[in-house]
Coordinates of C-alpha atoms in Angstrom, one line a residue:
Chain A
M1 CA 153.8 -19.0 -67.6
F2 CA 154.2 -16.9 -64.5
E3 CA 152.4 -13.5 -64.7
I4 CA 152.8 -10.7 -62.3
P5 CA 149.8 -10.8 -60.1
T6 CA 147.4 -7.8 -60.1
F7 CA 146.6 -5.9 -57.0
V8 CA 143.3 -7.7 -56.5
E9 CA 145.1 -11.1 -56.9
I10 CA 147.5 -10.1 -54.2
L11 CA 144.6 -9.1 -51.9
D12 CA 142.8 -12.4 -52.8
F13 CA 146.0 -14.2 -51.8
I14 CA 146.3 -12.3 -48.5
G15 CA 142.6 -13.0 -47.6
T16 CA 142.9 -16.7 -48.5
F17 CA 146.0 -17.0 -46.5
A18 CA 144.5 -15.3 -43.5
F19 CA 141.2 -17.4 -43.7
A20 CA 143.2 -20.6 -44.0
I21 CA 145.4 -19.7 -41.0
S22 CA 142.2 -19.1 -38.8
G23 CA 140.9 -22.6 -39.8
I24 CA 144.3 -24.3 -39.2
R25 CA 144.8 -22.6 -35.8
L26 CA 141.4 -23.7 -34.5
A27 CA 141.9 -27.2 -35.9
S28 CA 145.2 -27.4 -34.1
A29 CA 143.5 -26.3 -30.9
K30 CA 141.2 -29.3 -31.3
R31 CA 144.2 -31.6 -31.9
F32 CA 143.4 -32.4 -35.5
D33 CA 146.0 -34.2 -37.5
W34 CA 147.8 -32.5 -40.4
F35 CA 145.4 -33.7 -42.9
G36 CA 142.4 -32.5 -40.9
A37 CA 144.0 -29.2 -40.2
Y38 CA 144.6 -28.7 -43.9
V39 CA 141.1 -29.6 -44.8
V40 CA 139.7 -27.3 -42.2
G41 CA 142.0 -24.4 -43.4
L42 CA 141.0 -25.0 -47.0
A43 CA 137.2 -25.2 -46.1
T44 CA 137.5 -21.9 -44.2
A45 CA 139.3 -20.3 -47.2
I46 CA 137.2 -21.6 -50.1
G47 CA 134.0 -22.7 -48.4
G48 CA 132.1 -19.4 -48.7
G49 CA 133.0 -19.0 -52.4
T50 CA 132.1 -22.6 -53.1
I51 CA 128.5 -22.3 -51.6
R52 CA 128.1 -19.0 -53.6
D53 CA 129.1 -20.7 -56.8
L54 CA 126.9 -23.7 -56.2
L55 CA 123.9 -21.3 -55.6
L56 CA 125.0 -19.2 -58.7
D57 CA 125.3 -22.5 -60.7
V58 CA 128.9 -21.7 -61.8
T59 CA 132.1 -23.7 -61.4
P60 CA 133.9 -22.9 -58.1
A61 CA 137.0 -20.8 -58.6
W62 CA 139.3 -23.4 -57.0
M63 CA 138.4 -26.0 -59.5
T64 CA 140.0 -23.9 -62.3
D65 CA 142.9 -22.3 -60.4
P66 CA 145.1 -24.3 -58.0
I67 CA 146.2 -20.9 -56.2
Y68 CA 143.7 -21.6 -53.3
L69 CA 145.2 -25.1 -52.6
I70 CA 148.7 -23.8 -52.8
C71 CA 147.9 -20.8 -50.5
T72 CA 146.4 -23.1 -47.9
A73 CA 149.5 -25.3 -48.1
L74 CA 151.6 -22.2 -47.5
A75 CA 149.4 -21.3 -44.6
M76 CA 149.9 -24.8 -43.2
L77 CA 153.6 -24.6 -43.5
F78 CA 153.5 -21.2 -41.9
V79 CA 151.6 -22.4 -38.8
I80 CA 153.9 -25.4 -38.4
V81 CA 157.1 -23.5 -38.7
F82 CA 156.2 -20.3 -36.8
R83 CA 153.6 -21.6 -34.3
Q84 CA 155.4 -20.2 -31.3
Y85 CA 155.2 -16.7 -32.7
L86 CA 151.6 -16.8 -34.0
I87 CA 150.2 -15.4 -30.8
R88 CA 152.3 -12.3 -31.2
L89 CA 151.0 -11.9 -34.8
T90 CA 147.4 -11.9 -33.8
N91 CA 146.9 -8.3 -34.8
T92 CA 148.6 -8.8 -38.2
F93 CA 146.2 -11.8 -38.8
F94 CA 143.3 -9.7 -37.8
I95 CA 144.1 -7.1 -40.4
F96 CA 144.8 -9.8 -43.1
D97 CA 141.5 -11.4 -42.1
S98 CA 139.7 -8.1 -42.5
V99 CA 141.3 -7.6 -45.9
G100 CA 140.0 -11.0 -46.9
L101 CA 136.5 -10.3 -45.6
A102 CA 136.4 -7.1 -47.5
L103 CA 137.8 -8.5 -50.8
F104 CA 135.6 -11.6 -50.6
T105 CA 132.5 -9.5 -50.1
V106 CA 133.3 -7.4 -53.1
V107 CA 134.1 -10.4 -55.3
G108 CA 130.9 -12.3 -54.3
A109 CA 128.6 -9.3 -54.7
T110 CA 130.1 -8.3 -58.0
K111 CA 129.9 -11.8 -59.4
S112 CA 126.3 -12.1 -58.6
I113 CA 125.5 -8.7 -60.3
E114 CA 127.5 -9.8 -63.4
L115 CA 125.3 -12.9 -63.6
G116 CA 122.2 -10.7 -63.7
H117 CA 120.9 -11.2 -60.0
T118 CA 119.2 -8.5 -58.1
F119 CA 121.0 -6.4 -55.5
W120 CA 119.6 -8.2 -52.4
V121 CA 120.9 -11.5 -53.9
A122 CA 124.2 -9.7 -54.4
I123 CA 124.3 -8.6 -50.8
I124 CA 123.6 -12.2 -49.6
M125 CA 126.2 -13.7 -52.0
G126 CA 128.8 -11.2 -50.8
S127 CA 128.0 -12.1 -47.2
I128 CA 128.1 -15.8 -48.0
T129 CA 131.5 -15.4 -49.7
G130 CA 132.9 -13.6 -46.7
A131 CA 131.4 -15.4 -43.8
A132 CA 130.2 -18.9 -44.7
G133 CA 133.7 -20.4 -44.7
G134 CA 133.9 -19.6 -41.0
V135 CA 130.6 -21.3 -40.4
I136 CA 131.9 -24.4 -42.1
R137 CA 135.1 -24.3 -40.1
D138 CA 133.0 -24.1 -36.9
V139 CA 130.7 -26.9 -37.8
F140 CA 133.8 -29.1 -38.5
I141 CA 135.4 -28.3 -35.1
N142 CA 132.0 -28.9 -33.6
E143 CA 131.4 -25.5 -32.1
I144 CA 128.5 -23.1 -32.5
P145 CA 129.5 -20.7 -35.3
L146 CA 131.3 -17.8 -33.9
I147 CA 129.6 -15.2 -36.2
F148 CA 126.2 -16.1 -34.9
R149 CA 127.1 -15.1 -31.4
K150 CA 129.8 -12.5 -31.3
E151 CA 131.3 -9.6 -33.2
I152 CA 130.2 -7.7 -36.2
Y153 CA 131.6 -10.0 -38.9
A154 CA 129.1 -11.0 -41.5
M155 CA 127.1 -7.8 -40.6
A156 CA 130.1 -5.9 -42.0
C157 CA 129.6 -7.8 -45.3
V158 CA 125.9 -6.8 -45.4
I159 CA 126.7 -3.2 -44.7
G160 CA 129.4 -3.2 -47.4
G161 CA 126.9 -4.8 -49.8
I162 CA 124.3 -2.1 -49.1
C163 CA 127.0 0.5 -49.8
L164 CA 127.7 -1.1 -53.1
W165 CA 124.0 -0.9 -53.9
I166 CA 123.7 2.8 -53.0
C167 CA 126.9 3.7 -54.9
T168 CA 125.7 1.9 -58.0
S169 CA 122.2 3.4 -57.8
L170 CA 123.9 6.9 -57.6
G171 CA 125.6 6.0 -60.9
F172 CA 129.2 5.7 -59.7
E173 CA 131.7 3.8 -61.7
D174 CA 131.9 0.1 -61.0
Y175 CA 135.5 0.2 -59.8
L176 CA 134.7 3.1 -57.4
S177 CA 131.6 1.4 -56.0
Q178 CA 133.6 -1.7 -55.4
I179 CA 136.4 0.3 -53.6
I180 CA 133.8 1.9 -51.4
C181 CA 132.2 -1.4 -50.7
G182 CA 135.5 -3.1 -49.7
V183 CA 136.6 -0.1 -47.6
T184 CA 133.3 0.0 -45.8
V185 CA 133.5 -3.7 -44.9
F186 CA 137.1 -3.3 -43.8
V187 CA 136.5 -0.1 -41.6
T188 CA 133.3 -1.5 -40.1
R189 CA 135.1 -4.7 -39.0
I190 CA 138.0 -2.7 -37.6
I191 CA 135.9 -0.2 -35.8
A192 CA 133.5 -2.9 -34.3
V193 CA 136.5 -4.8 -32.9
K194 CA 138.4 -1.8 -31.6
Y195 CA 135.3 -0.3 -29.8
E196 CA 133.9 -3.7 -29.0
I197 CA 130.6 -2.9 -30.8
T198 CA 128.4 -6.0 -30.9
L199 CA 124.9 -6.7 -32.0
P200 CA 122.4 -7.2 -29.1
I201 CA 121.8 -10.7 -28.0
L202 CA 118.3 -11.9 -28.8
K203 CA 117.0 -12.5 -25.2
G204 CA 115.4 -15.9 -24.5
E205 CA 111.9 -16.2 -23.5
D206 CA 112.7 -16.9 -19.9
E207 CA 114.9 -13.9 -19.5
I208 CA 112.1 -11.3 -19.6
K209 CA 111.6 -9.6 -16.3
Chain B
M1 CA 114.6 -56.2 -66.6
F2 CA 117.1 -57.6 -64.2
E3 CA 120.7 -57.7 -65.5
I4 CA 123.6 -59.5 -64.2
P5 CA 125.6 -56.9 -62.3
T6 CA 129.1 -56.2 -63.4
F7 CA 132.1 -56.6 -61.2
V8 CA 132.3 -52.9 -60.6
E9 CA 128.6 -52.8 -59.6
I10 CA 129.1 -55.5 -57.1
L11 CA 132.0 -53.7 -55.6
D12 CA 129.9 -50.5 -55.5
F13 CA 127.1 -52.4 -53.7
I14 CA 129.6 -53.7 -51.2
G15 CA 131.0 -50.3 -50.6
T16 CA 127.6 -48.6 -50.3
F17 CA 126.4 -51.4 -47.8
A18 CA 129.5 -51.0 -45.7
F19 CA 129.3 -47.2 -45.6
A20 CA 125.6 -47.3 -44.8
I21 CA 126.3 -49.9 -42.0
S22 CA 128.9 -47.5 -40.5
G23 CA 126.4 -44.7 -40.4
I24 CA 123.5 -46.8 -39.0
R25 CA 125.7 -48.2 -36.3
L26 CA 126.9 -44.8 -35.1
A27 CA 123.3 -43.5 -35.3
S28 CA 122.2 -46.5 -33.2
A29 CA 124.8 -45.7 -30.5
K30 CA 123.3 -42.2 -30.2
R31 CA 119.8 -43.7 -29.8
F32 CA 118.5 -42.3 -33.2
D33 CA 115.0 -43.6 -34.2
W34 CA 114.7 -46.0 -37.3
F35 CA 114.1 -43.0 -39.6
G36 CA 117.1 -41.1 -38.2
A37 CA 119.4 -44.1 -38.6
Y38 CA 118.3 -44.8 -42.2
V39 CA 118.9 -41.1 -43.1
V40 CA 122.4 -41.1 -41.5
G41 CA 123.2 -44.4 -43.2
L42 CA 122.1 -43.1 -46.5
A43 CA 124.0 -39.8 -46.0
T44 CA 127.2 -41.7 -45.2
A45 CA 126.8 -43.9 -48.3
I46 CA 125.8 -41.3 -50.9
G47 CA 126.9 -38.0 -49.2
G48 CA 130.4 -37.9 -50.8
G49 CA 129.1 -38.7 -54.2
T50 CA 126.4 -36.1 -54.0
I51 CA 128.8 -33.3 -53.0
R52 CA 131.0 -34.3 -55.8
D53 CA 128.2 -34.2 -58.3
L54 CA 127.0 -30.9 -57.1
L55 CA 130.5 -29.5 -57.5
L56 CA 130.8 -31.1 -61.0
D57 CA 127.3 -29.9 -61.9
V58 CA 125.9 -33.3 -62.8
T59 CA 122.8 -35.2 -61.5
P60 CA 123.7 -37.3 -58.4
A61 CA 123.8 -41.0 -59.2
W62 CA 121.1 -41.8 -56.6
M63 CA 118.6 -39.6 -58.4
T64 CA 118.7 -41.9 -61.4
D65 CA 119.2 -45.3 -59.8
P66 CA 117.4 -46.5 -56.7
I67 CA 120.1 -49.0 -55.9
Y68 CA 121.6 -46.8 -53.2
L69 CA 118.3 -46.4 -51.4
I70 CA 117.6 -50.1 -51.6
C71 CA 121.2 -51.0 -50.5
T72 CA 120.8 -48.7 -47.4
A73 CA 117.4 -50.3 -46.6
L74 CA 119.2 -53.7 -46.7
A75 CA 121.9 -52.4 -44.5
M76 CA 119.3 -51.2 -42.1
L77 CA 117.5 -54.6 -42.0
F78 CA 121.0 -56.3 -41.6
V79 CA 121.7 -54.1 -38.5
I80 CA 118.3 -54.7 -37.0
V81 CA 118.3 -58.6 -37.5
F82 CA 121.9 -59.3 -36.7
R83 CA 122.9 -56.6 -34.3
Q84 CA 124.2 -59.0 -31.6
Y85 CA 126.6 -60.4 -34.1
L86 CA 127.9 -57.1 -35.5
I87 CA 130.7 -56.7 -33.1
R88 CA 132.2 -60.0 -34.3
L89 CA 132.0 -58.8 -37.9
T90 CA 134.0 -55.7 -37.2
N91 CA 136.9 -57.0 -39.4
T92 CA 134.6 -58.0 -42.2
F93 CA 133.1 -54.6 -42.2
F94 CA 136.5 -53.0 -42.1
I95 CA 137.4 -54.9 -45.3
F96 CA 134.1 -53.9 -46.9
D97 CA 134.6 -50.3 -45.9
S98 CA 138.0 -50.3 -47.4
V99 CA 136.7 -51.8 -50.7
G100 CA 134.1 -49.0 -50.7
L101 CA 136.7 -46.3 -50.0
A102 CA 138.9 -47.6 -52.9
L103 CA 136.1 -47.9 -55.4
F104 CA 134.5 -44.6 -54.5
T105 CA 137.9 -42.9 -54.9
V106 CA 138.4 -44.4 -58.4
V107 CA 134.8 -43.6 -59.4
G108 CA 135.1 -40.0 -58.3
A109 CA 138.5 -39.3 -59.8
T110 CA 137.6 -41.0 -63.1
K111 CA 134.3 -39.1 -63.4
S112 CA 136.1 -35.8 -62.9
I113 CA 138.7 -36.6 -65.6
E114 CA 136.0 -37.7 -68.1
L115 CA 134.3 -34.3 -67.5
G116 CA 137.6 -32.6 -68.5
H117 CA 138.9 -31.4 -65.1
T118 CA 142.5 -31.3 -64.2
F119 CA 144.2 -34.0 -62.1
W120 CA 144.3 -32.1 -58.9
V121 CA 140.6 -31.6 -59.2
A122 CA 140.3 -35.3 -59.8
I123 CA 142.3 -36.1 -56.7
I124 CA 140.1 -33.8 -54.6
M125 CA 136.9 -35.3 -56.1
G126 CA 138.1 -38.9 -55.5
S127 CA 138.8 -38.0 -51.8
I128 CA 135.4 -36.2 -51.5
T129 CA 133.7 -39.2 -52.9
G130 CA 135.4 -41.5 -50.5
A131 CA 135.5 -39.5 -47.3
A132 CA 132.9 -36.7 -47.3
G133 CA 130.0 -39.0 -46.5
G134 CA 131.8 -39.8 -43.2
V135 CA 132.2 -36.1 -42.5
I136 CA 128.4 -35.6 -43.0
R137 CA 127.7 -38.7 -40.8
D138 CA 129.8 -37.2 -38.1
V139 CA 128.2 -33.7 -38.4
F140 CA 124.8 -35.4 -38.1
I141 CA 125.7 -37.3 -34.8
N142 CA 127.3 -34.0 -33.5
E143 CA 130.9 -35.4 -33.3
I144 CA 134.1 -33.9 -34.6
P145 CA 134.6 -35.7 -37.9
L146 CA 136.7 -38.8 -37.2
I147 CA 138.8 -38.4 -40.4
F148 CA 140.2 -35.0 -39.3
R149 CA 141.6 -36.6 -36.0
K150 CA 142.5 -40.2 -36.5
E151 CA 143.8 -42.8 -38.9
I152 CA 144.8 -42.6 -42.5
Y153 CA 141.4 -42.4 -44.2
A154 CA 141.0 -39.6 -46.6
M155 CA 144.8 -39.5 -47.0
A156 CA 144.5 -43.0 -48.6
C157 CA 142.3 -41.5 -51.2
V158 CA 144.7 -38.7 -51.9
I159 CA 147.6 -41.2 -52.3
G160 CA 145.4 -43.3 -54.6
G161 CA 144.6 -40.2 -56.7
I162 CA 148.2 -39.4 -57.0
C163 CA 148.9 -42.9 -58.2
L164 CA 146.2 -42.6 -60.8
W165 CA 147.9 -39.4 -62.0
I166 CA 151.3 -41.0 -62.2
C167 CA 150.0 -44.1 -64.1
T168 CA 148.0 -41.9 -66.5
S169 CA 151.1 -39.7 -67.1
L170 CA 153.2 -42.8 -67.8
G171 CA 150.6 -43.7 -70.5
F172 CA 149.1 -46.8 -68.8
E173 CA 145.7 -47.9 -70.0
D174 CA 142.7 -46.4 -68.2
Y175 CA 141.6 -49.7 -66.6
L176 CA 145.0 -50.5 -65.4
S177 CA 145.5 -47.0 -63.9
Q178 CA 142.2 -47.3 -62.2
I179 CA 143.0 -50.8 -60.8
I180 CA 146.3 -49.5 -59.5
C181 CA 144.6 -46.5 -57.9
G182 CA 142.0 -48.7 -56.1
V183 CA 144.5 -51.2 -55.0
T184 CA 146.7 -48.3 -53.6
V185 CA 143.8 -46.9 -51.6
F186 CA 142.8 -50.4 -50.3
V187 CA 146.3 -51.3 -49.3
T188 CA 147.3 -48.0 -47.8
R189 CA 144.2 -48.1 -45.6
I190 CA 144.7 -51.7 -44.5
I191 CA 148.4 -51.2 -43.8
A192 CA 147.7 -47.9 -41.9
V193 CA 145.2 -49.6 -39.6
K194 CA 147.2 -52.8 -39.1
Y195 CA 150.4 -50.9 -38.2
E196 CA 148.6 -48.1 -36.6
I197 CA 150.2 -45.5 -38.7
T198 CA 148.7 -42.1 -38.2
L199 CA 149.5 -38.6 -39.4
P200 CA 151.1 -36.4 -36.8
I201 CA 148.8 -34.2 -34.7
L202 CA 149.2 -30.5 -35.4
K203 CA 150.4 -29.2 -32.1
G204 CA 148.6 -26.4 -30.5
E205 CA 150.3 -23.1 -29.9
D206 CA 150.4 -23.7 -26.1
E207 CA 152.1 -27.0 -26.3
I208 CA 155.4 -25.9 -27.5
K209 CA 158.2 -26.4 -25.0
Chain C
M1 CA 102.7 -4.0 -58.5
F2 CA 101.0 -5.6 -55.6
E3 CA 98.9 -8.7 -56.4
I4 CA 96.4 -10.4 -54.3
P5 CA 98.2 -13.6 -53.0
T6 CA 96.8 -16.9 -54.0
F7 CA 95.8 -19.4 -51.3
V8 CA 99.0 -21.4 -51.8
E9 CA 101.0 -18.3 -51.5
I10 CA 99.3 -17.6 -48.1
L11 CA 100.0 -21.1 -47.0
D12 CA 103.7 -20.7 -48.1
F13 CA 103.9 -17.5 -46.2
I14 CA 102.4 -19.1 -43.0
G15 CA 104.8 -22.1 -43.4
T16 CA 107.9 -19.9 -43.9
F17 CA 106.9 -17.7 -41.0
A18 CA 106.4 -20.7 -38.7
F19 CA 109.7 -22.3 -39.8
A20 CA 111.6 -19.0 -39.3
I21 CA 110.1 -18.6 -35.8
S22 CA 111.3 -22.1 -34.9
G23 CA 114.8 -21.3 -36.0
I24 CA 114.8 -17.9 -34.2
R25 CA 113.5 -19.2 -30.9
L26 CA 116.2 -21.9 -30.8
A27 CA 118.9 -19.5 -31.7
S28 CA 117.6 -17.1 -28.9
A29 CA 117.7 -19.9 -26.4
K30 CA 121.4 -20.3 -27.4
R31 CA 122.0 -16.6 -26.9
F32 CA 122.7 -15.8 -30.5
D33 CA 122.9 -12.1 -31.5
W34 CA 120.2 -10.6 -33.8
F35 CA 122.1 -11.4 -36.9
G36 CA 122.7 -14.9 -35.9
A37 CA 119.0 -15.5 -35.0
Y38 CA 118.0 -14.0 -38.3
V39 CA 120.4 -16.3 -40.3
V40 CA 119.3 -19.4 -38.4
G41 CA 115.6 -18.4 -38.9
L42 CA 116.2 -17.9 -42.7
A43 CA 118.2 -21.2 -42.9
T44 CA 115.4 -23.1 -41.2
A45 CA 112.8 -21.5 -43.5
I46 CA 114.6 -21.8 -46.9
G47 CA 117.3 -24.4 -46.2
G48 CA 115.3 -27.5 -47.4
G49 CA 114.1 -25.8 -50.5
T50 CA 117.6 -24.6 -51.3
I51 CA 119.1 -28.1 -50.9
R52 CA 116.4 -29.5 -53.1
D53 CA 117.0 -26.8 -55.8
L54 CA 120.7 -27.5 -55.8
L55 CA 120.1 -31.2 -56.3
L56 CA 117.4 -30.5 -59.0
D57 CA 119.8 -28.0 -60.6
V58 CA 117.5 -25.0 -60.6
T59 CA 117.7 -21.6 -59.1
P60 CA 116.6 -21.5 -55.4
A61 CA 113.2 -19.7 -55.0
W62 CA 114.6 -17.1 -52.6
M63 CA 117.0 -15.9 -55.3
T64 CA 114.1 -14.8 -57.4
D65 CA 111.5 -13.6 -54.9
P66 CA 112.4 -11.7 -51.7
I67 CA 109.3 -12.8 -49.9
Y68 CA 111.2 -15.4 -47.9
L69 CA 113.7 -12.7 -46.6
I70 CA 110.9 -10.4 -45.7
C71 CA 108.9 -13.1 -44.1
T72 CA 111.9 -14.1 -41.9
A73 CA 112.4 -10.4 -41.0
L74 CA 108.7 -10.3 -39.9
A75 CA 109.2 -13.5 -37.9
M76 CA 112.3 -11.8 -36.2
L77 CA 110.2 -8.7 -35.4
F78 CA 107.4 -10.9 -34.0
V79 CA 109.7 -12.8 -31.7
I80 CA 111.4 -9.5 -30.4
V81 CA 108.1 -7.7 -29.8
F82 CA 106.0 -10.6 -28.6
R83 CA 108.5 -12.8 -26.8
Q84 CA 106.8 -13.0 -23.5
Y85 CA 103.7 -14.4 -25.1
L86 CA 105.3 -16.9 -27.3
I87 CA 105.1 -19.7 -24.9
R88 CA 101.3 -19.4 -24.8
L89 CA 101.3 -19.5 -28.6
T90 CA 103.1 -22.9 -28.7
N91 CA 99.9 -24.7 -30.0
T92 CA 99.3 -22.0 -32.7
F93 CA 103.0 -22.3 -33.9
F94 CA 102.7 -26.0 -34.0
I95 CA 99.7 -25.8 -36.3
F96 CA 101.5 -23.3 -38.5
D97 CA 104.5 -25.4 -38.6
S98 CA 102.5 -28.4 -39.6
V99 CA 100.9 -26.4 -42.4
G100 CA 104.3 -25.4 -43.6
L101 CA 105.6 -29.0 -43.5
A102 CA 102.6 -30.1 -45.5
L103 CA 102.9 -27.3 -48.1
F104 CA 106.6 -27.7 -48.4
T105 CA 106.3 -31.4 -49.1
V106 CA 103.7 -30.9 -51.8
V107 CA 105.8 -28.1 -53.4
G108 CA 109.0 -30.1 -53.2
A109 CA 107.5 -33.4 -54.6
T110 CA 105.5 -31.6 -57.4
K111 CA 108.5 -29.6 -58.6
S112 CA 110.5 -32.8 -58.9
I113 CA 107.8 -34.6 -60.9
E114 CA 107.4 -31.5 -63.2
L115 CA 111.2 -31.7 -63.8
G116 CA 110.7 -35.4 -65.0
H117 CA 112.1 -37.1 -62.0
T118 CA 110.8 -40.5 -60.8
F119 CA 108.4 -40.8 -57.9
W120 CA 110.9 -42.0 -55.3
V121 CA 113.1 -39.0 -56.1
A122 CA 109.9 -36.8 -55.6
I123 CA 109.3 -38.4 -52.2
I124 CA 112.8 -37.7 -51.2
M125 CA 112.7 -34.1 -52.5
G126 CA 109.4 -33.5 -50.7
S127 CA 110.9 -34.8 -47.5
I128 CA 114.1 -32.6 -48.0
T129 CA 112.0 -29.5 -48.7
G130 CA 110.0 -30.1 -45.5
A131 CA 112.7 -31.4 -43.1
A132 CA 116.2 -30.4 -44.1
G133 CA 115.8 -26.8 -42.9
G134 CA 115.3 -28.1 -39.4
V135 CA 118.5 -30.2 -39.8
I136 CA 120.6 -27.2 -40.8
R137 CA 119.1 -25.3 -37.9
D138 CA 120.1 -28.0 -35.5
V139 CA 123.6 -28.2 -37.0
F140 CA 124.0 -24.4 -36.6
I141 CA 122.9 -24.5 -32.9
N142 CA 125.2 -27.5 -32.4
E143 CA 122.6 -30.0 -31.4
I144 CA 121.8 -33.4 -32.8
P145 CA 119.1 -32.9 -35.4
L146 CA 115.8 -33.3 -33.6
I147 CA 114.1 -35.1 -36.4
F148 CA 116.5 -38.1 -36.2
R149 CA 115.6 -38.8 -32.6
K150 CA 112.1 -37.8 -31.8
E151 CA 108.6 -37.5 -33.2
I152 CA 107.1 -38.3 -36.6
Y153 CA 108.4 -35.3 -38.6
A154 CA 110.2 -36.1 -41.8
M155 CA 108.4 -39.5 -41.7
A156 CA 105.0 -37.5 -42.3
C157 CA 106.6 -36.1 -45.5
V158 CA 107.5 -39.6 -46.7
I159 CA 104.0 -40.8 -46.0
G160 CA 102.5 -37.8 -47.8
G161 CA 104.8 -38.5 -50.8
I162 CA 103.7 -42.0 -51.0
C163 CA 100.1 -40.9 -51.0
L164 CA 100.8 -38.5 -53.8
W165 CA 102.3 -41.4 -55.7
I166 CA 99.4 -43.7 -55.2
C167 CA 96.8 -40.9 -56.0
T168 CA 98.6 -40.1 -59.3
S169 CA 99.0 -43.8 -60.1
L170 CA 95.2 -44.1 -59.7
G171 CA 94.7 -41.3 -62.3
F172 CA 93.5 -38.6 -59.9
E173 CA 93.7 -35.0 -61.1
D174 CA 97.0 -33.3 -60.1
Y175 CA 95.4 -30.6 -57.7
L176 CA 93.4 -33.4 -56.0
S177 CA 96.5 -35.6 -55.5
Q178 CA 98.4 -32.6 -54.1
I179 CA 95.5 -31.8 -51.6
I180 CA 95.4 -35.4 -50.4
C181 CA 99.2 -35.4 -50.0
G182 CA 99.3 -32.2 -48.0
V183 CA 96.4 -33.2 -45.8
T184 CA 98.1 -36.6 -45.1
V185 CA 101.3 -34.8 -44.0
F186 CA 99.3 -32.5 -41.9
V187 CA 97.1 -35.1 -40.3
T188 CA 99.9 -37.6 -39.7
R189 CA 101.9 -34.9 -38.0
I190 CA 99.0 -33.8 -35.8
I191 CA 98.0 -37.3 -34.8
A192 CA 101.6 -38.4 -34.1
V193 CA 102.1 -35.5 -31.7
K194 CA 98.7 -35.7 -30.1
Y195 CA 98.9 -39.5 -29.4
E196 CA 102.7 -39.4 -28.9
I197 CA 103.4 -41.8 -31.6
T198 CA 107.0 -42.2 -32.3
L199 CA 109.3 -44.5 -34.4
P200 CA 111.2 -47.1 -32.4
I201 CA 114.7 -46.2 -31.3
L202 CA 117.3 -48.3 -33.1
K203 CA 118.7 -50.2 -30.1
G204 CA 122.5 -50.1 -29.7
E205 CA 124.6 -53.2 -29.9
D206 CA 125.2 -53.2 -26.2
E207 CA 121.6 -53.0 -25.2
I208 CA 120.5 -56.5 -26.3
K209 CA 119.6 -58.7 -23.5

């Protein structure tokens, strides 16, 4: 029954875990109960992929494989048991989260291409897979979605998707294009946070001198 | 043309009515106009089933049967005409709402199983059918979803779904399993409210002594 | 490659542009970054049609034609370049927005009828196409959806949809029914704003004398 997970499955697990942790921590800060925190964690982890699969008209992955539910339950357990140490693990979670973002982007974009969609649809689907879970999380906790206001987050997915496009256009092997895409997302995200690179704010109409 | 409704159809009508009332009352408290209140009532009543049907890739029930629209219109009329008596009917609505929750859970879980999904998908679909309408309602009125913070609500759906699973595994007849599932949801909800049983709050990281 | 756009395509472009502008301006007022503003603009423009297409189980239009993405990018550019003049263009945008509302309603209702749905489904789909994008926009910027509280907006779609129904029942040609539907939505919206016609607020239970 139990098979040794592939490298991609391990990355997927790490990403899901990190995304679920981010949802559960924010839910906890808003004093959600255990059930609410689990649901927010799950929505953060699988929300992006679910919206993508609805748009692509395929069955969401979590409806055929319970790993995402189990992974969120483990994330929940982790937060409950280790909550006083979480703050010290912020950097670790950031790395995990970036791994998840990179992998989800690759998975989303690749799935779209395999279903025969154009590259700009693939770029959007990669970004939705990576970033829409966080938007759902922020709607649930009644905050303005973080990715609309701060940090290079979904933008890293877009850049990664464009790299995938270029690599494929240049005739690279699929696996190589995917690795380059994932690494680009990961590195873009890390660099953006390390050097505090942000997109410009769109100035309001009353702010013009 | 007009057929005598079955017992399940009557329960479905009661549940839809109670869910719509809950949405319309909250919209009214936020000073929505009549159109807005109707939409929030409708979304509360059919939102959960619609998300379930999108995930299961079937046509939402309200697109083939106008009963849900009519039922929400009746709920609207009821709120407008009897609004000064509504507060006294709180207990009645609570019972109606619990009937709806129980029935929607059974309908959602059963539909998933009939479409060949696994039991944990059925439990999730039962819970979505019962509780997601209330989440949409709370997003529309710009509040943190109530079910994430207070009371045993969606948790009752999960418990009912697990009962359905156990009963079916034990070889019970379908109708018997469904009745046990529905009664479990109903009783869990009633007991939780009567004895003020709640799930623990997930403590924030700064609250640890 | 490039074909001369039809009259309907030009209207569609104008409507998409106006909807995107409305999303981008509100995002700008909330100090979203460029990426966030683009996403909110895009969601405002295509959100209604996307929900409709998910419900109708067809592929969303923007997944087969990049015009909506391009149009939103142009709207973004327009806001960045001309932001100090935008306030003076409020009336122009209002007309454009009303054109979009009318056209989106006709497109949504017609698409539903062509897929064999009943007329009340078509009315709802027309209204969702016209108004749901604005609801998503308001959820993203964390405000109570405007259409639930103020102005005749989605109600104009409903009235237009009912006109379409009546015209078709009377045996009018399709194109004539569609023009009457669109003009009805447009005129209803313009008159409602000009004469400040609003739907009554649903009074709360504590406001009864």
